[in-house]
Short mmCIF file of C-alpha atoms and ligand atoms in Angstrom, two decimals:
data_model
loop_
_atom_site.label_atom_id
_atom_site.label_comp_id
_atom_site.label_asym_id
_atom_site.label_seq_id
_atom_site.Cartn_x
_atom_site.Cartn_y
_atom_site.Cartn_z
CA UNK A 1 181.81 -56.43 26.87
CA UNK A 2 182.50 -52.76 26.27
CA UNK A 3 186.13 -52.98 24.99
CA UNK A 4 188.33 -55.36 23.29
CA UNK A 5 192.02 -53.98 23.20
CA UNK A 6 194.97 -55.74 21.56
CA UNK A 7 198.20 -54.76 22.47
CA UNK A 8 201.10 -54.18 19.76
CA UNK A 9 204.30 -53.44 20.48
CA UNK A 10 204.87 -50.62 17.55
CA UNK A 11 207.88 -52.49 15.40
CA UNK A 12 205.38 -54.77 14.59
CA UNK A 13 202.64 -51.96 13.69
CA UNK A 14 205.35 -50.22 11.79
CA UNK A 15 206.46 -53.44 10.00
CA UNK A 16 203.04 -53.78 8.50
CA UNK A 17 202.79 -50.60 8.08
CA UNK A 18 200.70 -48.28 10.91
CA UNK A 19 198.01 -47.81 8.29
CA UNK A 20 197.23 -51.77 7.12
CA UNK A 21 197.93 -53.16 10.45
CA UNK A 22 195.56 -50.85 12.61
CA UNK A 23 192.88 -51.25 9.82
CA UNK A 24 192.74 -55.13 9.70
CA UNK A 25 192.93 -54.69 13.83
CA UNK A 26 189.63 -52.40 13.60
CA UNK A 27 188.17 -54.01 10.83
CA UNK A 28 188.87 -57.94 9.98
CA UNK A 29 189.64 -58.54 13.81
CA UNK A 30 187.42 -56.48 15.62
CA UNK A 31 188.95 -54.41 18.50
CA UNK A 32 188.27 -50.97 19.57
CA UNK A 33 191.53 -49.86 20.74
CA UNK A 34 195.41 -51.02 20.92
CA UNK A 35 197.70 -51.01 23.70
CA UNK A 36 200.85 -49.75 21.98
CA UNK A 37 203.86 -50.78 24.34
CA UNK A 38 205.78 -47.27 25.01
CA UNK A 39 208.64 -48.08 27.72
CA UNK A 40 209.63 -51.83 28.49
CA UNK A 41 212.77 -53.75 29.01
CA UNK A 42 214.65 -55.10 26.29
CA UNK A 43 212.75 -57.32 23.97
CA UNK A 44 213.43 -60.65 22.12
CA UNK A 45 210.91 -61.38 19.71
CA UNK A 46 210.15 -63.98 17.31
CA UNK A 47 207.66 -62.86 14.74
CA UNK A 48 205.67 -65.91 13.04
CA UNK A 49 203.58 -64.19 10.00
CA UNK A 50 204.92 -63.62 6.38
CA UNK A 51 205.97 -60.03 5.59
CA UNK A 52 207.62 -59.25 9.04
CA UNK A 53 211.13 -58.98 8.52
CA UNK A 54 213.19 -59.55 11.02
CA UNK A 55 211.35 -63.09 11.91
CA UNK A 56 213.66 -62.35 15.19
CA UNK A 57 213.65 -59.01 16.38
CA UNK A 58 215.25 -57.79 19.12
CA UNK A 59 215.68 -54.11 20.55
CA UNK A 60 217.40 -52.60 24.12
CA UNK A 61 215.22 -51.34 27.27
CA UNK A 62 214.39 -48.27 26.16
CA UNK A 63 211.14 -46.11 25.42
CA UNK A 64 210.02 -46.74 21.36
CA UNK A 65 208.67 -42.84 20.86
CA UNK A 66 210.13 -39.19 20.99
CA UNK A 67 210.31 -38.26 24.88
CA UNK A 68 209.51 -34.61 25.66
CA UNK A 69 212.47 -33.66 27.48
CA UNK A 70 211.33 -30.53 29.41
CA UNK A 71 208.96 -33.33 31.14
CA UNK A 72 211.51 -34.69 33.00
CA UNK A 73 213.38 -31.64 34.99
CA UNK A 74 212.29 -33.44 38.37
CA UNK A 75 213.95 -36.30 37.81
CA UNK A 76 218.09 -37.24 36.76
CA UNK A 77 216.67 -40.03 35.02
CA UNK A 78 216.27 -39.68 31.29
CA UNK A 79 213.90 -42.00 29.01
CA UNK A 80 216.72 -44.14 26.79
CA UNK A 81 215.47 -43.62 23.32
CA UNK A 82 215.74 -46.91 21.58
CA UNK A 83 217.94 -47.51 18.46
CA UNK A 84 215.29 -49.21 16.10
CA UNK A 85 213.41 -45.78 15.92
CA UNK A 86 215.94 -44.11 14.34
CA UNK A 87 215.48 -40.35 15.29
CA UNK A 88 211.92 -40.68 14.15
CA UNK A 89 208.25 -40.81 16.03
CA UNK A 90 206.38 -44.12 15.34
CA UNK A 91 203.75 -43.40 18.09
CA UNK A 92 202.98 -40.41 16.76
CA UNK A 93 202.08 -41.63 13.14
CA UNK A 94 200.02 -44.85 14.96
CA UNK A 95 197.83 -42.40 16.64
CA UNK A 96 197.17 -40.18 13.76
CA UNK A 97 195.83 -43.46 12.47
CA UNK A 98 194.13 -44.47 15.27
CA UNK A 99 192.24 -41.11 15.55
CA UNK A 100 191.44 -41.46 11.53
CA UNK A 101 190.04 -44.96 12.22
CA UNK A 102 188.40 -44.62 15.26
CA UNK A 103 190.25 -46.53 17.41
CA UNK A 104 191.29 -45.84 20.48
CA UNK A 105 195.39 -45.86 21.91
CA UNK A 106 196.67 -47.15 25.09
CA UNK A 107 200.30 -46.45 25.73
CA UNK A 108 201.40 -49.44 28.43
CA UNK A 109 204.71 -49.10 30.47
CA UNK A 110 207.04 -51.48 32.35
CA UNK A 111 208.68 -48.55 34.07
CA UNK A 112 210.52 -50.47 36.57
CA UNK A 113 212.49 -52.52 34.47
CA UNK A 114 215.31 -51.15 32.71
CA UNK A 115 218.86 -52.67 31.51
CA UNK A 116 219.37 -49.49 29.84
CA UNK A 117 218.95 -47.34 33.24
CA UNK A 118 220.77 -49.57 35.38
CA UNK A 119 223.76 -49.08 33.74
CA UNK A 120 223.28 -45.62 33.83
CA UNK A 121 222.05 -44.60 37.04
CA UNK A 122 223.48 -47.73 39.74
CA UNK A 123 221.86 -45.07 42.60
CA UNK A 124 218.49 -45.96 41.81
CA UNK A 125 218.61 -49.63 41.28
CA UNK A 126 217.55 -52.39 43.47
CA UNK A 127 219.63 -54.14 45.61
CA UNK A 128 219.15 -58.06 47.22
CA UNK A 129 220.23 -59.42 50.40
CA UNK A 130 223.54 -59.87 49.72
CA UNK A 131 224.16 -55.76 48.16
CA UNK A 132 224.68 -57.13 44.66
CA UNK A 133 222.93 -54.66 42.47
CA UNK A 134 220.06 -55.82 39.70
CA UNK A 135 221.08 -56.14 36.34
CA UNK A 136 217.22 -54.81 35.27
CA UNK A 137 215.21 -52.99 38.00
CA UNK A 138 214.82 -50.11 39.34
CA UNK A 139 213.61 -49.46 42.92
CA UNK A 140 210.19 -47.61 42.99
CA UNK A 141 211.58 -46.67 46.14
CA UNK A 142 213.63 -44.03 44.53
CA UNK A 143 212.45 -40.69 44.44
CA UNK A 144 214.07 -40.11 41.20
CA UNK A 145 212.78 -43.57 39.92
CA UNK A 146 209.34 -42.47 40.94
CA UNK A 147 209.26 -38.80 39.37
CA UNK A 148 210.98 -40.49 36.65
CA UNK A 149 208.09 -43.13 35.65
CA UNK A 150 205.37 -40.17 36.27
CA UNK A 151 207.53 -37.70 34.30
CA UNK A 152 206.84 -40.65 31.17
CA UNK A 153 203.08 -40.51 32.26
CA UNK A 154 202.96 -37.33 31.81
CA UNK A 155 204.93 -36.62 28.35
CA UNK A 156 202.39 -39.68 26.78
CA UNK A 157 199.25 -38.40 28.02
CA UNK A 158 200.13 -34.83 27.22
CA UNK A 159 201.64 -35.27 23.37
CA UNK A 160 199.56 -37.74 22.52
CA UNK A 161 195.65 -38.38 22.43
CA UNK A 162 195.57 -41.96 24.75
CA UNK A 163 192.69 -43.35 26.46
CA UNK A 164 194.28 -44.62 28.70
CA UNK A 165 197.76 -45.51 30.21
CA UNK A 166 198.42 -49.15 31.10
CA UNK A 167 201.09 -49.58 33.98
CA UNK A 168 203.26 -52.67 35.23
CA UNK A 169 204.46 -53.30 38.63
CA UNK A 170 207.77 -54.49 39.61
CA UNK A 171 208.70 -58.20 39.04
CA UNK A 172 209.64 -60.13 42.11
CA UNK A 173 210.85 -62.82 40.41
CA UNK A 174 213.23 -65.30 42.23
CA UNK A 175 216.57 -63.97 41.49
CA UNK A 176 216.14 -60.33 40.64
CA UNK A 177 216.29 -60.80 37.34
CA UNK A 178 215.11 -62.64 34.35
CA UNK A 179 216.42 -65.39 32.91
CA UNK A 180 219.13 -65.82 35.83
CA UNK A 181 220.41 -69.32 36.10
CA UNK A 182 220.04 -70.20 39.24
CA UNK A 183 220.33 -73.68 41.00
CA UNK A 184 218.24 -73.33 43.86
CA UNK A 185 215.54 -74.87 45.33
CA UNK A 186 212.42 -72.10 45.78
CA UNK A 187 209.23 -71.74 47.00
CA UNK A 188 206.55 -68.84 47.92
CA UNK A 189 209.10 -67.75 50.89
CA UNK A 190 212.54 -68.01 49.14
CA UNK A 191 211.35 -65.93 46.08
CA UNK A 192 210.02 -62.93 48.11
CA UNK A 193 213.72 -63.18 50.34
CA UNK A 194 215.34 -63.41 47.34
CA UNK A 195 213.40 -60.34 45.59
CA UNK A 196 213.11 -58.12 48.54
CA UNK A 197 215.47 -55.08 48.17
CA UNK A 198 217.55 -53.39 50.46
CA UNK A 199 219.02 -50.52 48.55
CA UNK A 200 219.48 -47.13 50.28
CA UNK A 201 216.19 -45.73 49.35
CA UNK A 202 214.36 -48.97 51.02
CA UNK A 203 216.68 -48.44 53.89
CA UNK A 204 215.45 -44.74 54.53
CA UNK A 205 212.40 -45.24 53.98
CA UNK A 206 212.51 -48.37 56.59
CA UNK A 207 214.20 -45.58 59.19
CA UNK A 208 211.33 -43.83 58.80
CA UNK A 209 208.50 -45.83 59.59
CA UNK A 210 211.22 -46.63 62.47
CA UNK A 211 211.77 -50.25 61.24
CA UNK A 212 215.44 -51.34 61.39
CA UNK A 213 216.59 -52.20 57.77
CA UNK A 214 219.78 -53.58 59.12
CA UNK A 215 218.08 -56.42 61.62
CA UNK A 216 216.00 -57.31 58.31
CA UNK A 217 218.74 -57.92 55.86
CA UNK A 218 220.34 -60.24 58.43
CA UNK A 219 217.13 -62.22 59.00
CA UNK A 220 216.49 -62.31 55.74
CA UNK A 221 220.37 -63.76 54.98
CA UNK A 222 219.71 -66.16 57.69
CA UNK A 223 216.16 -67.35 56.89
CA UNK A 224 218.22 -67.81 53.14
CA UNK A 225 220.97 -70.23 54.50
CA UNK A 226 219.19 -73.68 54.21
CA UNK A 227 218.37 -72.86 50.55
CA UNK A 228 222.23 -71.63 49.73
CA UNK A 229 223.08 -74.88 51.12
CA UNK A 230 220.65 -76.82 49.19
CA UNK A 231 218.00 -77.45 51.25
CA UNK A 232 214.23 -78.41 49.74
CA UNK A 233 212.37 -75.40 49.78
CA UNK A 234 210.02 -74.48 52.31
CA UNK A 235 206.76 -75.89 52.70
CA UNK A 236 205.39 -73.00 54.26
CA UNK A 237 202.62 -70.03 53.01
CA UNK A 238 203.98 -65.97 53.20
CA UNK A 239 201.56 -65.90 56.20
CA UNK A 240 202.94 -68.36 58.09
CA UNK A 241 206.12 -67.67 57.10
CA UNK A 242 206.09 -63.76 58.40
CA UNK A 243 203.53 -64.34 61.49
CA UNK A 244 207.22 -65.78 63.30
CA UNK A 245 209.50 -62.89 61.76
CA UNK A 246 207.55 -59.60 62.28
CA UNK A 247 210.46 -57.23 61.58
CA UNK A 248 211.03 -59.12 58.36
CA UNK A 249 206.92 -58.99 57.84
CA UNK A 250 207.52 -55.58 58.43
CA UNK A 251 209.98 -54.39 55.91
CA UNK A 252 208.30 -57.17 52.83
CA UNK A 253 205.13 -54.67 53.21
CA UNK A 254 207.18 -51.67 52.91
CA UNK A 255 207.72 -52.70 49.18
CA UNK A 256 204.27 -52.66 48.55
CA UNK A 257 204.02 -49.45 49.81
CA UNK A 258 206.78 -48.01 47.80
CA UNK A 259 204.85 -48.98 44.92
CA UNK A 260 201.63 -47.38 46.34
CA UNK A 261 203.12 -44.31 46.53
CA UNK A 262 204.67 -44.51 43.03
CA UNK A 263 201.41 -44.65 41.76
CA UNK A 264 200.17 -41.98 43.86
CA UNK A 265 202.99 -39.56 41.81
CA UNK A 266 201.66 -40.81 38.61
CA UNK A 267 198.37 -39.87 39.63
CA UNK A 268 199.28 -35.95 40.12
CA UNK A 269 200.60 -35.61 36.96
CA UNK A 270 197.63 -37.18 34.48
CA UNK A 271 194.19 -37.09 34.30
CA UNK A 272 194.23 -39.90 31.92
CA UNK A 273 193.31 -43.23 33.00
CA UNK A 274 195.61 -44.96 34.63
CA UNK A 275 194.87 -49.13 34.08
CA UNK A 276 197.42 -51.51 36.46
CA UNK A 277 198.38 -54.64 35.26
CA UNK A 278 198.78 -58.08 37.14
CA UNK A 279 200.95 -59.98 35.39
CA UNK A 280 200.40 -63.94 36.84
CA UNK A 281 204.39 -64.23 36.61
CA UNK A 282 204.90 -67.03 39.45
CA UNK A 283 207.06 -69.80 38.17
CA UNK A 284 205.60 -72.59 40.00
CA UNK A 285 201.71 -74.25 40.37
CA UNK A 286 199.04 -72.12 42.32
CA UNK A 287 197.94 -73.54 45.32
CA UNK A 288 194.77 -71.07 45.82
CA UNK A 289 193.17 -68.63 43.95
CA UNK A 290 194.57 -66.40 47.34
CA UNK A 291 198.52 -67.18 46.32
CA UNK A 292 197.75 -65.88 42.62
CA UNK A 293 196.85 -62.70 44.41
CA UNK A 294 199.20 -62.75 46.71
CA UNK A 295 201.95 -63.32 43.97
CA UNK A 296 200.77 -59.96 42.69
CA UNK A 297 203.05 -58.82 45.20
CA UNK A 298 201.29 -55.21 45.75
CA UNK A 299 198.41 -54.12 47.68
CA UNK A 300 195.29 -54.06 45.21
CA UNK A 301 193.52 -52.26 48.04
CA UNK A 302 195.64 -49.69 48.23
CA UNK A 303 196.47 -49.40 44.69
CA UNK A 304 193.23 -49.04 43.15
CA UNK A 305 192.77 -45.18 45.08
CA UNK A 306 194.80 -44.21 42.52
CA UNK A 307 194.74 -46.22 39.53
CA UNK A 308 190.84 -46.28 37.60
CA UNK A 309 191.10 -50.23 36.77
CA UNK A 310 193.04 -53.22 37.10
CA UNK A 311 193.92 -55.55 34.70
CA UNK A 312 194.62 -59.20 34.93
CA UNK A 313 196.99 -61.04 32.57
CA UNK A 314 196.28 -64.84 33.05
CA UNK A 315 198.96 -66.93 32.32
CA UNK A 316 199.58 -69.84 34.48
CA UNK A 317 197.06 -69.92 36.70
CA UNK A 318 194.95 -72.96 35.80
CA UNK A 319 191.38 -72.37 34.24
CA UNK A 320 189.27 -73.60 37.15
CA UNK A 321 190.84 -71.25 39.71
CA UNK A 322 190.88 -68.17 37.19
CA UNK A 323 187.17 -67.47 37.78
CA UNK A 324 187.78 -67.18 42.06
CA UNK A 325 191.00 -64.56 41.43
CA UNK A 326 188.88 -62.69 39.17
CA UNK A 327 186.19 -62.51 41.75
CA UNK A 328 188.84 -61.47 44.64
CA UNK A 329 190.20 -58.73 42.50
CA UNK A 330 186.78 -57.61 41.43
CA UNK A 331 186.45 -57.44 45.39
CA UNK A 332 189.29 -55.28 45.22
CA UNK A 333 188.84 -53.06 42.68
CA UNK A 334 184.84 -52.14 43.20
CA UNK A 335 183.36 -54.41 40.74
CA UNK A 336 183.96 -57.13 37.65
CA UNK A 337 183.09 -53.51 35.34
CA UNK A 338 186.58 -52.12 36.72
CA UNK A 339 188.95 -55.30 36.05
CA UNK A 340 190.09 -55.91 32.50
CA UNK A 341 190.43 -59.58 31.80
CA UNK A 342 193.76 -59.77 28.94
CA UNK A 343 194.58 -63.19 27.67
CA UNK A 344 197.50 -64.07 25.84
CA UNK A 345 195.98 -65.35 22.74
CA UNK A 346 198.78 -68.57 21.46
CA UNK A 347 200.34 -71.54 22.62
CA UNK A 348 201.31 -72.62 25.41
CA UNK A 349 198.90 -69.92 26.89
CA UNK A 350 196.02 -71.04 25.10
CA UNK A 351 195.97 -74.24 22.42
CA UNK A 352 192.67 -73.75 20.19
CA UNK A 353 190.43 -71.44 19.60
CA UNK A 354 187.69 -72.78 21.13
CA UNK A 355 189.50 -72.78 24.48
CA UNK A 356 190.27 -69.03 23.84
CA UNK A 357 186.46 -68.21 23.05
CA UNK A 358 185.25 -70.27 25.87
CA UNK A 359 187.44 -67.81 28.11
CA UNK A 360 186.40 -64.72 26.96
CA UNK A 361 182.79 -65.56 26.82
CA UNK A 362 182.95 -66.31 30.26
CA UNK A 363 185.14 -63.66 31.52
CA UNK A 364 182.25 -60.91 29.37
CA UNK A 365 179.37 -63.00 31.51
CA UNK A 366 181.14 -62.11 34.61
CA UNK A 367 181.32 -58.70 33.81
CA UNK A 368 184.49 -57.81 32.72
CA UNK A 369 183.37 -55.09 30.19
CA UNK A 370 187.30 -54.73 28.88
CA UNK A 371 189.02 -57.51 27.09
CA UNK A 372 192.54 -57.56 26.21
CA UNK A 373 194.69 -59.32 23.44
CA UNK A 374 198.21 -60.11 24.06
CA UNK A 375 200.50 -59.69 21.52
CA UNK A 376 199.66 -58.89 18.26
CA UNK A 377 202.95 -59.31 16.09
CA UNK A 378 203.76 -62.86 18.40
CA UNK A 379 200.58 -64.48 17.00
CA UNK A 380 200.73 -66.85 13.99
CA UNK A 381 197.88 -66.30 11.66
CA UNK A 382 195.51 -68.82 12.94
CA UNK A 383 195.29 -67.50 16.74
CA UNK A 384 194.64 -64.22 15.32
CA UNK A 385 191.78 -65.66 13.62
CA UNK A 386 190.73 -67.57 17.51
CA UNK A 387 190.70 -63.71 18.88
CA UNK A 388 188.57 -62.53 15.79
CA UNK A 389 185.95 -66.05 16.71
CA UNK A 390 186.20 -65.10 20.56
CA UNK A 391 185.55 -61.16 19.86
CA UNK A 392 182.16 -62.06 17.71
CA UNK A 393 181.03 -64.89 19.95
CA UNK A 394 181.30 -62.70 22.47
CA UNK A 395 179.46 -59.86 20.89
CA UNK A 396 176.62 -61.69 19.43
CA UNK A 397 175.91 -63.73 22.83
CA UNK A 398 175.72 -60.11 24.69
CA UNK A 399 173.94 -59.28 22.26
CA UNK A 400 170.92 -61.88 22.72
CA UNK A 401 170.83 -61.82 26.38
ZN1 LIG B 1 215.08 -50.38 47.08
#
C-alpha cells in the first residue's frame, strides 16, 4: 500500500479550518493525500462531528473553486461557480497547505451531472425514450459537454499543483435522475432502456456509425411497454437481452463510446493523472461479480488507454464477490498496482471497524497500492478513528511481510 487518500469535499476542510483539518488528516489519521471534490452535483449533507456548523449543509451543482475563464473558449458551457464560496478561492488556500504539509491534492469531478447546467444549456442535456429532457445530466455526447469537462481538467491541473485528477462517469440510474419517484418494476434491462439517451448529439453520432437512432427509440419504447403497464420486471441478463435486438445492442454501446471519447479530450489537454472512478451505484442485489462490472456501464477496456488508473468505490456489492470484481478490473486495467480500492468508511457501508480493517488489509494483499477514504466531513468521530486502525494495520502488516 503506496497511498491512502481521503476525499473531502472543501466546506468541510474550510469549516475546520484548511490548516487543522489537513494536519490531523496527515498526522493523527494517516493519509498521504486528499481528494478535494472540485465540480459535482448539488449536495445534501449531514455533518455528524462537533464544531461543523451547518450540521446540514447543502450547496447547488456547481464547481467549489475560482474557474479560469480563458480555459473555456472551446466550449459555450461555463463552470457555475457555487454560492457558498463567496467570490473567494478555497482550493487554492487547501493546496498551499497541502504543499506546506506534504500532502498530496486530488481534485475529483462529477462532470456529467449538473442541475445548474441543465437549466442553462437544455442543448446539451440528455434525453430518454420518451424526449423528456434530464433534470441533472449532461450528454457526454455533446461536443460542447465534452470540451466543457476537459476545459475543467485543464484549468485544475494548470492553476493548481494536483497529483492527480479523479473523474466520474455518467450515472445510468433507472429514471435519469436521482431521487425520482418512480413506481415501476426494474431490472438489469429496464434500467439501461430507461437510461439510454436519445438526444440529438446521440442521434448524430448514431447516423454516423450508420445505425438508425429512430428504429432504436421505438424498440426501446416498445421493449418498455410491459413495465409502463406494470409488468414484473424481466428476468433476463443485458446479454441475453440485446443478442435478440441488435440495433438496440447497437446504439446501448454507442454510449459507452461517447464516454470513451470524452475521456480521450480530457486526455489532450493534461498531463496530470487522470484516475476513473466506478461508482457500484446499482440499486438492486448483484448476481455476479460480471453484473457489478457490467453495471459500470462503460468500457474499462477502452477507457483505461486514456485514463492512468481506475478506481473502485464498493458500495453494495457484497464482501465475498468484491475480491472477483477487483480481479476482473485488475484484468482490465493491467494489474491490481493500477486499481485504487476506495471504501466508504460509515454505516450502512461498513458497521465496525474491524470490518473496515479487514477490507483494506485485504484489498493492500491483493495489490491495490492506492487506498481511498470516502468522505471525510460525513464520518462521525469513531469511523474516523476505524480508517486511522485500518491505515496502521495495514502499514505495519506490509511492513513485516
Ligand atoms: Zn445524448
Amino acid at each position: 500500500m503506496k497511498t491512502v487518500v481521503f476525499r473531502c469535499y472543501p466546506w468541510d476542510l474550510c469549516d475546520e479550518k484548511p490548516s487543522e483539518a489537513i494536519d490531523r488528516l496527515a498526522g493523527e489519521i494517516g493519509v498521504d493525500a486528499i481528494s478535494v471534490v472540485a465540480a459535482c452535483p448539488g449536495v445534501v449533507q449531514f455533518r455528524p462531528r462537533d464544531g461543523l456548523t451547518a450540521r446540514l449543509f447543502a450547496t447547488e451543482a456547481a464547481v467549489h473553486f475560482q474557474p479560469d475563464s480563458v480555459r473555456y473558449t472551446a466550449t459555450r458551457l461555463r463552470p457555475p461557480t457555487s454560492s457558498w464560496i463567496k467570490g473567494r478561492n478555497p482550493l487554492e488556500q487547501i493546496a498551499r497547505r497541502c504543499e506546506q504539509r506534504g500532502v498530496r491534492l486530488r481534485a475529483a469531478l462529477d462532470c456529467s451531472r449538473s442541475e445548474t447546467l441543465v437549466s442553462r444549456h437544455p442543448a446539451a442535456v440528455c434525453k430518454n425514450v420518451f424526449g423528456d429532457p434530464s433534470a441533472s445530466r449532461m450528454c457526454p455526447s455533446n461536443p460542447d459537454v465534452r470540451e466543457y469537462t476537459a476545459a475543467l481538467c485543464d484549468d485544475l491541473s494548470t492553476n493548481y499543483p494536483l497529483a492527480a485528477l479523479e473523474l466520474e462517469p455518467p450515472v445510468a440510474s433507472a429514471a435519469a435522475d436521482h431521487f425520482t419517484d418512480i413506481g415501476l418494476s426494474i431490472g438489469p434491462v429496464e434500467r439501461l432502456l430507461l437510461s439510454l439517451c436519445f438526444c440529438e448529439s446521440c442521434a448524430q453520432r448514431a447516423i454516423e456509425r450508420g445505425l438508425d437512432p429512430t428504429a432504436a427509440q421505438r424498440s426501446a419504447s416498445v421493449h418498455l411497454q410491459p413495465t409502463l403497464e406494470g409488468r414484473p420486471a424481466r428476468d433476463q441478463t443485458l446479454d441475453a437481452f440485446f443478442a435478440a435486438d441488435e440495433v438496440l445492442a447497437a446504439y446501448a454501446l454507442l454510449r459507452r463510446e461517447s464516454f470513451t471519447r470524452l475521456l480521450e479530450t480530457v486526455r489532450r489537454r493534461t498531463s496530470t493523472p487522470l484516475v476513473l472512478r466506478l461508482r457500484d451505484h446499482s440499486e438492486e442485489p448483484r448476481a455476479s461479480a460480471s453484473a457489478a462490472r457490467n453495471a459500470f456501464d462503460l468500457d474499462p477496456t477502452a477507457s483505461v488507454a486514456f485514463v492512468d488508473a481506475l478506481q473502485w468505490t464498493v458500495w453494495q456489492t457484497p464482501v465475498e464477490e468484491r475480491g472477483q470484481v477487483a480481479a476482473e478490473l485488475s484484468r482490465d486495467a493491467g494489474g491490481p498496482a493500477l486499481v485504487e480500492m476506495a471504501f466508504r468508511c460509515y454505516p450502512p457501508y461498513v458497521t465496525d471497524g474491524p470490518s473496515l480493517v479487514r477490507e483494506v488489509h485485504d484489498a493492500a494483499r491483493r495489490g491495490h497500492e492506492t487506498i481511498c477514504f470516502e468522505n471525510f466531513g460525513t464520518a462521525p468521530p469513531a469511523c474516523l478513528d476505524w480508517v486511522r486502525q485500518s491505515i496502521r494495520y495495514a502499514r505495519r502488516e506490509a511492513a513485516a511481510r
